[in-house]
Tab-separated table of C-alpha atoms and ligand atoms in Angstrom:
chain	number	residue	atom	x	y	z
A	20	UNK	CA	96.825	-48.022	48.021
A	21	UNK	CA	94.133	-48.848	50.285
A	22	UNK	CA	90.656	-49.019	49.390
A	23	UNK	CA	88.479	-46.198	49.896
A	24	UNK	CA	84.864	-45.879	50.660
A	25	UNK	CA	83.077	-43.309	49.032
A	26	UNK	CA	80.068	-42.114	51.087
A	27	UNK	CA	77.358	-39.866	50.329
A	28	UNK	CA	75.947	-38.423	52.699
A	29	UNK	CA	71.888	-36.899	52.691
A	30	UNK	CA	70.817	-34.530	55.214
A	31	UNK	CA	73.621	-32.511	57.213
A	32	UNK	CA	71.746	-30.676	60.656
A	33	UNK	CA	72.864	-32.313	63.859
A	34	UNK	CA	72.667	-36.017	62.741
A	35	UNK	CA	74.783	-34.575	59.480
A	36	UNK	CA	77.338	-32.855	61.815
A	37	UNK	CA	78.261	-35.978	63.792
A	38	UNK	CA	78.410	-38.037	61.079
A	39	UNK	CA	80.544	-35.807	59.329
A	40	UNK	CA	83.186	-35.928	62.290
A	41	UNK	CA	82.818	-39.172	62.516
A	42	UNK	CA	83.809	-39.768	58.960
A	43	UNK	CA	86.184	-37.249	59.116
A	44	UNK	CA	87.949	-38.958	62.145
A	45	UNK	CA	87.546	-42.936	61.783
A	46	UNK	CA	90.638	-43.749	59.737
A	47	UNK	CA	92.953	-41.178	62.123
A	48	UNK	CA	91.611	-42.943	65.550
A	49	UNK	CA	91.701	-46.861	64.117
A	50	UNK	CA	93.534	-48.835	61.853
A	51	UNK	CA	91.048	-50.138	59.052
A	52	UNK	CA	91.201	-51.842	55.831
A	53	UNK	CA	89.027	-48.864	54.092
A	54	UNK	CA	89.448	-45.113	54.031
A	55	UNK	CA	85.984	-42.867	53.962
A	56	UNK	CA	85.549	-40.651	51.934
A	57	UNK	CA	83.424	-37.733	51.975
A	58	UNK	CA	82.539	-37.476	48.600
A	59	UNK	CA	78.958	-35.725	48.735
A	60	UNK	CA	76.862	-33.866	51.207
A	61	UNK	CA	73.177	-33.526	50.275
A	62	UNK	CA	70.386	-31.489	50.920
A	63	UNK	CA	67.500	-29.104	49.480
A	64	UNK	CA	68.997	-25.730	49.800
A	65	UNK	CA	71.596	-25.457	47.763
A	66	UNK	CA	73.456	-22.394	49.230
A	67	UNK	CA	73.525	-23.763	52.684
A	68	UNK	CA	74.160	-27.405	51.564
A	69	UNK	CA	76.953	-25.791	49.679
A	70	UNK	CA	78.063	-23.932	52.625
A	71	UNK	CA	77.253	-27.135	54.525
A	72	UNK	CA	79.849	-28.837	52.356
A	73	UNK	CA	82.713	-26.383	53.329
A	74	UNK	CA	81.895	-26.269	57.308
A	75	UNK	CA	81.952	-30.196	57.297
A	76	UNK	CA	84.382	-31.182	55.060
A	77	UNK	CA	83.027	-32.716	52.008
A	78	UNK	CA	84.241	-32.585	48.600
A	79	UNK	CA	81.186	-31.822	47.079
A	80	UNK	CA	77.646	-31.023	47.370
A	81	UNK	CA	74.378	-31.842	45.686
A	82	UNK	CA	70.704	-31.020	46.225
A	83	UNK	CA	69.305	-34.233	44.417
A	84	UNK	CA	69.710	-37.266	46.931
A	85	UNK	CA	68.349	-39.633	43.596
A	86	UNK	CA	71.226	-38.271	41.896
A	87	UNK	CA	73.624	-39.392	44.581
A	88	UNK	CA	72.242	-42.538	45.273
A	89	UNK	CA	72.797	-43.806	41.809
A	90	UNK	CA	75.987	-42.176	41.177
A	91	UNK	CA	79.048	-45.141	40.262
A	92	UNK	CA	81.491	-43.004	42.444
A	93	UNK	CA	79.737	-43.581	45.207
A	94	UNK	CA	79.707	-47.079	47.672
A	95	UNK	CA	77.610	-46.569	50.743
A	96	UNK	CA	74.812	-43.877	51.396
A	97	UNK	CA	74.792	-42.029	55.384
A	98	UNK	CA	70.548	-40.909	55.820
A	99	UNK	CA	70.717	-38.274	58.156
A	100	UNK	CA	66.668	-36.763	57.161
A	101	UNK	CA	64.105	-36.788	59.259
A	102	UNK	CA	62.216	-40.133	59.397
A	103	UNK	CA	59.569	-39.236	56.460
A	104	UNK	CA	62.404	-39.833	54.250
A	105	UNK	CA	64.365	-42.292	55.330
A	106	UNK	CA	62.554	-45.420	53.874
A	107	UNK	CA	62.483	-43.679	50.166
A	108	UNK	CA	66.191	-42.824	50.162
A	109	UNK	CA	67.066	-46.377	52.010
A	110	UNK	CA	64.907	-48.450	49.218
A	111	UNK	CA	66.674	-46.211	46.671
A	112	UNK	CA	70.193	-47.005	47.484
A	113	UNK	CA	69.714	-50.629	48.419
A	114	UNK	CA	68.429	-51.488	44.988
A	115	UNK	CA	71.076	-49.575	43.553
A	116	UNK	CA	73.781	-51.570	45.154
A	117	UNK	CA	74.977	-49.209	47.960
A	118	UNK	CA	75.408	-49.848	51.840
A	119	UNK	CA	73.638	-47.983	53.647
A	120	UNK	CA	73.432	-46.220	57.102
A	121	UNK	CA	70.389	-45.014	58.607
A	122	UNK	CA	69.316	-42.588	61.472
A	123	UNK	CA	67.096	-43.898	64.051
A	124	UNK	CA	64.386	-44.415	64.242
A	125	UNK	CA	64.907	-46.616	61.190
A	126	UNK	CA	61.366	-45.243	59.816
A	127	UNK	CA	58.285	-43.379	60.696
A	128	UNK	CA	55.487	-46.841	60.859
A	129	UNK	CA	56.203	-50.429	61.077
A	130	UNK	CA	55.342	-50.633	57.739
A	131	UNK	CA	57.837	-48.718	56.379
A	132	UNK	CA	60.435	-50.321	58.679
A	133	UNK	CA	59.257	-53.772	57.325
A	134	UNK	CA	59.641	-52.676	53.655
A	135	UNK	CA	63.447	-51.485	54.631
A	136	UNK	CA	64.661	-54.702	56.569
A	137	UNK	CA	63.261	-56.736	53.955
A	138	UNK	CA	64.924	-55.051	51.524
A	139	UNK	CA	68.134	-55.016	53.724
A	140	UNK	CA	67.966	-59.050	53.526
A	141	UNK	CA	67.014	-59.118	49.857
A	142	UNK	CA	70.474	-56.772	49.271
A	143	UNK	CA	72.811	-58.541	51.767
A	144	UNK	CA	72.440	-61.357	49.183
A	145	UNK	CA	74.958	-59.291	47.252
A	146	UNK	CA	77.037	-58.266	49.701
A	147	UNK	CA	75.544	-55.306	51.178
A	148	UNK	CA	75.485	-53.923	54.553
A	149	UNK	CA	72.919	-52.041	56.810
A	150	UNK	CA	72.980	-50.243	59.878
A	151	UNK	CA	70.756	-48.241	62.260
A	152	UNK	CA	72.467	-45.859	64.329
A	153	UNK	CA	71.644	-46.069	67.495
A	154	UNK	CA	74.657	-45.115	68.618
A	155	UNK	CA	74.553	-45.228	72.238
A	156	UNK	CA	75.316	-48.924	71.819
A	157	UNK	CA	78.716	-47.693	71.147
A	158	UNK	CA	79.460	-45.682	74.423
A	159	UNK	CA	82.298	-47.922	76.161
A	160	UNK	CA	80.499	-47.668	79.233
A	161	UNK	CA	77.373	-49.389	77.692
A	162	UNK	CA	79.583	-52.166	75.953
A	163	UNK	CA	80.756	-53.042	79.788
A	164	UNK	CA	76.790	-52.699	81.188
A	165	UNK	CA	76.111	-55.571	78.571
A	166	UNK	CA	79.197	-57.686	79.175
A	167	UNK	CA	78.468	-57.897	82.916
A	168	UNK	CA	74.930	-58.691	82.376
A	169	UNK	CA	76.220	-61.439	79.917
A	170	UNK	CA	78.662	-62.683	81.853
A	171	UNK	CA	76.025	-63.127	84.825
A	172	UNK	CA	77.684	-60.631	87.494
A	173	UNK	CA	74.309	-59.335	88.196
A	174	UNK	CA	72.341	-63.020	87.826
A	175	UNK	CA	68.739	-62.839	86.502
A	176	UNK	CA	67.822	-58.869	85.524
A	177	UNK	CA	64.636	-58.492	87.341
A	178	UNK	CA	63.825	-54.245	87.063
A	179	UNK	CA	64.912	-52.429	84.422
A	180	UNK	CA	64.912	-48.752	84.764
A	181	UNK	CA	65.384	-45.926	82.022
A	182	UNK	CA	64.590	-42.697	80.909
A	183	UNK	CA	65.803	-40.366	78.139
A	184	UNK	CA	65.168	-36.444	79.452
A	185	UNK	CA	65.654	-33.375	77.557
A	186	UNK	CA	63.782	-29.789	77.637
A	187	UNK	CA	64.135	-28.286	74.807
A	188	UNK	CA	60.593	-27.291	74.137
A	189	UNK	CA	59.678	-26.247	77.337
A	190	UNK	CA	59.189	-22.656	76.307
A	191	UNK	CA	55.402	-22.746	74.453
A	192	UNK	CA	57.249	-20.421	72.135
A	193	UNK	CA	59.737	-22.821	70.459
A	194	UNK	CA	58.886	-23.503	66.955
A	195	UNK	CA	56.977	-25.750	64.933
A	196	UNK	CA	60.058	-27.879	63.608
A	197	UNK	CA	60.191	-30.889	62.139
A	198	UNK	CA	60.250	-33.448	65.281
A	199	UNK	CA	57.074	-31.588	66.171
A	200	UNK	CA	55.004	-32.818	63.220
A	201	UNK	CA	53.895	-36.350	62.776
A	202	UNK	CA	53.833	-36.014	58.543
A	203	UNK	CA	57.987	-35.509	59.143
A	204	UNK	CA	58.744	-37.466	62.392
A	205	UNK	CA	56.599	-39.892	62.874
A	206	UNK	CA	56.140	-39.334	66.872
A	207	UNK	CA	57.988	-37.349	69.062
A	208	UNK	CA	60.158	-37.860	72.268
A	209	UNK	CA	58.852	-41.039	71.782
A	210	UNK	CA	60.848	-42.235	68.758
A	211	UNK	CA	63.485	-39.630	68.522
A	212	UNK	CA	64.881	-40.628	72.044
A	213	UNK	CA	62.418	-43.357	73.575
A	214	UNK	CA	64.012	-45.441	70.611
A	215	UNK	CA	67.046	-45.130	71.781
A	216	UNK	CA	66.039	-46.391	75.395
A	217	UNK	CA	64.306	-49.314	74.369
A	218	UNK	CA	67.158	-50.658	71.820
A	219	UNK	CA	69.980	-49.612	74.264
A	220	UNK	CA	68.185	-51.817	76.735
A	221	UNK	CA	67.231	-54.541	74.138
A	222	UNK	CA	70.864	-54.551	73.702
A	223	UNK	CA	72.669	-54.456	77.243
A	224	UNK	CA	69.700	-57.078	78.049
A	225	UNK	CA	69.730	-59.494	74.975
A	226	UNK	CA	66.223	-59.490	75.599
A	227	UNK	CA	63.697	-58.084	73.672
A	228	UNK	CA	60.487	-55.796	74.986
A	229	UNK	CA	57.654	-58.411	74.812
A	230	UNK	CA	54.657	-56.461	75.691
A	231	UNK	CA	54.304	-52.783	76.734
A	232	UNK	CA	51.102	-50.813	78.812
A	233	UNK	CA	51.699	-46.838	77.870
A	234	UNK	CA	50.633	-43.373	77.925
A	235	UNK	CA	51.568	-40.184	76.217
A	236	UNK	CA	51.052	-36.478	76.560
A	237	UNK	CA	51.392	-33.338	74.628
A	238	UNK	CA	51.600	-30.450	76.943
A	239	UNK	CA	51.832	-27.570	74.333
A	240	UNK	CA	49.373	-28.240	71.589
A	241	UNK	CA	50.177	-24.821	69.179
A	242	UNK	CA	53.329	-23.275	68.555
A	243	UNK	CA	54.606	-20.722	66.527
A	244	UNK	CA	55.266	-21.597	62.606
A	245	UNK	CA	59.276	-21.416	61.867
A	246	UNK	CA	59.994	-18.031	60.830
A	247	UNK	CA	60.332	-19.973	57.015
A	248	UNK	CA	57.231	-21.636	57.021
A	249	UNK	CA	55.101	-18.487	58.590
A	250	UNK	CA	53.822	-16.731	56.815
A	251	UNK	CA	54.571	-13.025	58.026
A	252	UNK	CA	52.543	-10.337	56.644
A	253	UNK	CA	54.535	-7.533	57.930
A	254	UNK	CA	52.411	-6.861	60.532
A	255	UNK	CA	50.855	-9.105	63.556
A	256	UNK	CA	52.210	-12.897	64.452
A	257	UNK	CA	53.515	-15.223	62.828
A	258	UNK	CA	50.830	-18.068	62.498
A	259	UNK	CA	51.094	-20.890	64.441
A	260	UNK	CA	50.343	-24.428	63.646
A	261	UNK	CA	49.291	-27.637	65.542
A	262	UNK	CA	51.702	-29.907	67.677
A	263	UNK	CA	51.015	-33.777	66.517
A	264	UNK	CA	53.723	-35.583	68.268
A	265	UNK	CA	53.978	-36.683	71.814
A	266	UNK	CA	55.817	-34.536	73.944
A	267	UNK	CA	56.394	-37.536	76.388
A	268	UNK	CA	55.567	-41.056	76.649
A	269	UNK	CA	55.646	-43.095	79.479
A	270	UNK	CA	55.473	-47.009	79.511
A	271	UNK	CA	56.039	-50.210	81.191
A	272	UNK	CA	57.057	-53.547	79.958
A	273	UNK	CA	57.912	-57.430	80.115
A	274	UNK	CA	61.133	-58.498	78.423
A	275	UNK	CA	61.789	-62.133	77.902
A	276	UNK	CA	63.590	-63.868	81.014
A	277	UNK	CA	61.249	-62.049	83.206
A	278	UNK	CA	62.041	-58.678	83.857
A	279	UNK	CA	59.749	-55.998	84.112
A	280	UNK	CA	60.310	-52.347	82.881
A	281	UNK	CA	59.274	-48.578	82.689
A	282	UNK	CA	60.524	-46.160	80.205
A	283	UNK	CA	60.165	-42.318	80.255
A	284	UNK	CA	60.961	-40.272	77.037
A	285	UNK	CA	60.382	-37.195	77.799
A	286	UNK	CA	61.001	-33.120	76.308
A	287	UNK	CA	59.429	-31.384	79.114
A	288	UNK	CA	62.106	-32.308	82.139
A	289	UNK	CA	63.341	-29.065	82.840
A	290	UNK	CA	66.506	-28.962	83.957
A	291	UNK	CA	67.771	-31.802	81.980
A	292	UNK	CA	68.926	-31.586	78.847
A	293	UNK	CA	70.304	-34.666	77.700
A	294	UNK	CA	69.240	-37.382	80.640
A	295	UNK	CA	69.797	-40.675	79.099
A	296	UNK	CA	70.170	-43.170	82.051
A	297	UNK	CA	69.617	-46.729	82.559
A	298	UNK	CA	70.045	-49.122	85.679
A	299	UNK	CA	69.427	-53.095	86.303
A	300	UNK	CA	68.514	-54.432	88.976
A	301	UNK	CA	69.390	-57.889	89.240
A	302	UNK	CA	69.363	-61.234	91.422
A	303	UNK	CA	73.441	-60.817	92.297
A	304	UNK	CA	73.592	-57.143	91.796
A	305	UNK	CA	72.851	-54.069	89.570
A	306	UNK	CA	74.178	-51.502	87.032
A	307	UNK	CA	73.767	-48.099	86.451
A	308	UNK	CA	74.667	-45.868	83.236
A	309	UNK	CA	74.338	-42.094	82.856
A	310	UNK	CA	75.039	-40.609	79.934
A	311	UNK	CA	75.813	-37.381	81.303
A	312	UNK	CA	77.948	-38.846	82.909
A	313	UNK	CA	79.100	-41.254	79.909
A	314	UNK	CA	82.956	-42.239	80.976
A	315	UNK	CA	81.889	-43.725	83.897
A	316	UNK	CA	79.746	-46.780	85.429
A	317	UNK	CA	78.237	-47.500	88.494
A	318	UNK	CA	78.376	-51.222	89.336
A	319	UNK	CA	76.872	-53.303	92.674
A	320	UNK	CA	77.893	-56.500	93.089
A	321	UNK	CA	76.120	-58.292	96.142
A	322	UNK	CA	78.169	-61.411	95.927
A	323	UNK	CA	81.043	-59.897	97.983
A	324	UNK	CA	81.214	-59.615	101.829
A	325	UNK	CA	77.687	-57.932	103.136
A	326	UNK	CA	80.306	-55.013	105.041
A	327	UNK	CA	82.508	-54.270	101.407
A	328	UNK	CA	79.166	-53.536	99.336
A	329	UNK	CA	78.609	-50.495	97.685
A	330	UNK	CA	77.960	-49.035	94.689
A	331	UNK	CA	81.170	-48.276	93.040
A	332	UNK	CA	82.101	-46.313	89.926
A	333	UNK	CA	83.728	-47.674	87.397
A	334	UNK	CA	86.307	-45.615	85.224
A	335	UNK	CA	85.502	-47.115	81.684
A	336	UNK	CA	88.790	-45.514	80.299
A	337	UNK	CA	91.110	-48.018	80.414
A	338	UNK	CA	92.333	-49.412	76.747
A	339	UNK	CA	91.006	-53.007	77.771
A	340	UNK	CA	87.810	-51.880	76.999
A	341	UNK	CA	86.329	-51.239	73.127
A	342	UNK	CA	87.692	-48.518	71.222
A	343	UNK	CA	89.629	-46.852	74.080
A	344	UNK	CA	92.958	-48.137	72.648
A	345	UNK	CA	92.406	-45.300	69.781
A	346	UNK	CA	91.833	-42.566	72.213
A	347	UNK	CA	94.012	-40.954	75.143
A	348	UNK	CA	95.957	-42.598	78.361
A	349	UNK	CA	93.362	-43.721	81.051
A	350	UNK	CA	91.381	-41.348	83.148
A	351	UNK	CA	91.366	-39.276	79.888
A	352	UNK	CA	87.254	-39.352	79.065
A	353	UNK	CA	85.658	-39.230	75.543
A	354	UNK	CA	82.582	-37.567	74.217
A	355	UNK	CA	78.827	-37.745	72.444
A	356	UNK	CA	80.670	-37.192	69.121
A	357	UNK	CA	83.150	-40.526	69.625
A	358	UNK	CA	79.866	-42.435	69.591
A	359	UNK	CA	79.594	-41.860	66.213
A	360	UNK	CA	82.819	-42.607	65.028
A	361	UNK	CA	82.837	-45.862	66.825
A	362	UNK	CA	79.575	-46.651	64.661
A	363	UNK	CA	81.634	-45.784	61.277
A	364	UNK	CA	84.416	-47.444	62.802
A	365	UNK	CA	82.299	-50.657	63.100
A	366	UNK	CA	80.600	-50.426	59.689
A	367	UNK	CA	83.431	-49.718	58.096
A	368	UNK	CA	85.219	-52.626	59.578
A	369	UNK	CA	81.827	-55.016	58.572
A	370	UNK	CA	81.966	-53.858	55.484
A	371	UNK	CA	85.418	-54.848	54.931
A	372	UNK	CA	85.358	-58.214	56.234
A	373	UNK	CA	81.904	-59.204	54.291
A	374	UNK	CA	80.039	-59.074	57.773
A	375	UNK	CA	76.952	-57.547	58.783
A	376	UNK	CA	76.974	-54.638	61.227
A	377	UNK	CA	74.365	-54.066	63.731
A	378	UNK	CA	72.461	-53.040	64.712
A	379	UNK	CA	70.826	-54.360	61.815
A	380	UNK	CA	67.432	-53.067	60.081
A	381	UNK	CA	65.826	-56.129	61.382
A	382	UNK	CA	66.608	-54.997	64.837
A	383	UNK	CA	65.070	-51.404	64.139
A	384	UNK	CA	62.185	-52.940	63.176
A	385	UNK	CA	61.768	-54.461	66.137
A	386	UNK	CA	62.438	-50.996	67.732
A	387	UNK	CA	59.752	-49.574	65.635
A	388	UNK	CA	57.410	-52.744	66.835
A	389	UNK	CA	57.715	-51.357	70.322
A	390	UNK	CA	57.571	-47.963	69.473
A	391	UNK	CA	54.026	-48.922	67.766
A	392	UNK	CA	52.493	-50.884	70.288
A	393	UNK	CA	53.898	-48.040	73.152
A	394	UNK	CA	51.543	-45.418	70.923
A	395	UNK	CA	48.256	-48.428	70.091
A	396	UNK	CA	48.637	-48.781	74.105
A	397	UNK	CA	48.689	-45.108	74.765
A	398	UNK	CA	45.662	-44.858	72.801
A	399	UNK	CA	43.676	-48.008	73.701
A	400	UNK	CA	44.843	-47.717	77.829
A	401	UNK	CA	45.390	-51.144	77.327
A	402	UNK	CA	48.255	-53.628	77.107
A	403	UNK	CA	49.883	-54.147	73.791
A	404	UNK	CA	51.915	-57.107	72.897
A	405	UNK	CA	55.235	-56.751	71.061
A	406	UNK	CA	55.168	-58.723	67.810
A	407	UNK	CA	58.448	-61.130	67.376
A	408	UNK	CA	59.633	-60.088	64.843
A	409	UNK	CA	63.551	-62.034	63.223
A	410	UNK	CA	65.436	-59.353	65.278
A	411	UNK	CA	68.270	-60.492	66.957
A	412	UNK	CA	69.688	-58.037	69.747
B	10	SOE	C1	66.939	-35.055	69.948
B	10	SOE	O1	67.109	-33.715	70.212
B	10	SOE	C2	68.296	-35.684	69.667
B	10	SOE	O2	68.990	-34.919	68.724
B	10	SOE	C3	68.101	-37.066	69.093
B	10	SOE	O3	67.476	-36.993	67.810
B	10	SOE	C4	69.440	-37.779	68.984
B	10	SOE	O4	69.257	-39.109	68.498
B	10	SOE	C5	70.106	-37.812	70.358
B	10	SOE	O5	71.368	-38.448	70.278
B	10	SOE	C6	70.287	-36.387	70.875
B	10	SOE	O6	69.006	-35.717	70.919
């Protein structure tokens, strides 16, 4: 009978959802040595992490996560909170023997992020694994943007070039929720989608963000309490409370090899609502990802004849290139949630063969380096260096 691994999952809004499919979908799509197992969802409410449990497929629920990480019946623990939890419930499981896969960003300070990768290396010692999930790094497309660069088809990357743009809280009156408050998330567009710029380009690089110059913004300062947390009297507004999160940050940086940066994580672009997109520029040519666009990239090589160049536009569907093989016939394009189950499919896989997946805690703590020194630039307007931290990318 194969082996099965029993995950328990804490947290189960967005994050929660795609991981659940992902779980849910892993062992149909790819062949693996281990079968997940949704054995617990987690979460404070009990009726809706109940109903929770029914809508996304897990055999159980429970609304203490100490309770699940210590349970025997369960062998890896999926942290899908907001970032004020993550390093309590990470430090939990990994000293109670359990893998462990976290959100991004990995934490909410460097500190925190140190205490988990340290504790990550103190617990691979006995066989267990960590990941981050960044799971861009999984997109197909992105897997060919970083074996081009690696395989030198656009020579030395001089300029890279991304942004992450969403506008969700355009309207002054969206709610105070979580990824608005700094005692819950930390920062804002800044580490809930700038983190996944500067590891995605960490990682189609393979070189890390040595020094960044930055500055942030909140544009709406007050918003309206969640109709939980207000409290209505009946009569007259709800209260409102104070924004303490950037709403956008803006930066430029030096990577090692040379190349020069700028980064724009933003929640004010109106218009777009999920506008992750990155492009290198490079001595023999460039590349060019968008995720909205996410089955395709655009490639320049400037090595051919001067009268046959062009950008042109890759179809990353064919089963040559990773994970497609599990999916549909060419020309047939996959989606955000397939992201995710290529990151279960890989830690899974890890797991099974004794390895260690990344991206590793060590690298999202060099994530959270950068994120830090964006935010100690932003408020100094002056030019931060990155510590080096062990990260590999
Ligand atoms: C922000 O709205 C968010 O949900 C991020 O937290 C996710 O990491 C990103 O994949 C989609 O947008």
């Amino acid at each position: 009978m194969m082996g099965q691994l029993r995950v328990g999952m804490i947290g189960y809004a967005f994050m929660g959802a795609a991981h659940s499919q992902a779980w849910r979908t892993v062992n149909h799509a790819f062949d693996l040595p281990l079968s997940a197992r949704r054995s617990v969802v987690c979460g404070r409410d009990e009726a809706r992490v109940a109903a929770a449990a029914v809508t996304l497929g897990w055999e159980s629920h429970a609304t203490d996560w100490r309770e699940v990480v210590s349970r025997d019946d369960i062998d890896l623990v999926d942290i899908c909170t907001p970032g004020d939890t993550h390093a309590e419930i990470a430090l939990a499981a990994l000293a109670a023997g359990k893998h462990v896969l976290c959100e991004k960003p990995l934490a909410n300070s460097v500190a925190e992020a140190r205490e988990m990768a340290e504790a990550a290396a103190t617990a691979q010692a006995r066989g267990v694994r960590t990941m981050c999930g960044f799971n861009y790094r999984r997109v197909p497309a992105v897997a060919l943007m970083r074996r081009l660069v690696a395989q030198g088809r656009i020579g030395t990357v001089r300029h890279i070039r991304a942004v992450y743009l969403q506008d969700w809280i355009v309207d002054p009156e969206f709610p105070l929720v979580w990824r608005l408050r700094r005692d819950m998330a930390g920062s804002g567009a800044l580490g809930d989608i700038g983190a996944h710029i500067v590891d995605l380009t960490q990682y189609v690089t393979g070189a890390r963000i040595t020094g960044v110059s930055a500055l942030t913004e909140t544009f709406v300062r007050e918003r309206p309490l969640p109709a939980e947390a207000a409290g209505l009297s009946g009569v007259g507004r709800a209260e409102s409370g104070e924004v303490t999160v950037d709403d956008a940050a803006l930066f430029l940086a030096r990577l090692e090899g040379g190349a020069i940066a700028t980064y724009e994580a933003t929640r004010f672009a109106t218009g777009r609502k999920n506008g992750l997109r990155v492009e290198l520029n490079g001595s023999l040519g460039s590349v060019a990802f968008d995720f909205e666009r996410m089955n395709e990239l655009e490639f320049y090589d400037a090595t051919v004849p001067s009268t046959e160049q062009g950008f042109t536009r890759i179809l990353v569907t064919e089963p040559d290139h990773p994970y497609m093989a599990a999916w549909w016939p060419a020309g047939h394009p996959i989606g955000y949630e397939h992201s995710f189950t290529h990151e279960v499919r890989d830690l899974i896989a890890a797991i099974a063969a004794g390895e260690d997946p990344t991206p590793s805690f060590a690298d999202a703590l060099q994530v959270q380096l950068v994120l830090d020194a964006v935010e100690r630039s932003a408020a100094s307007s002056a030019w931060v260096p990155v510590e080096a931290e062990l990260a590999s990318v």
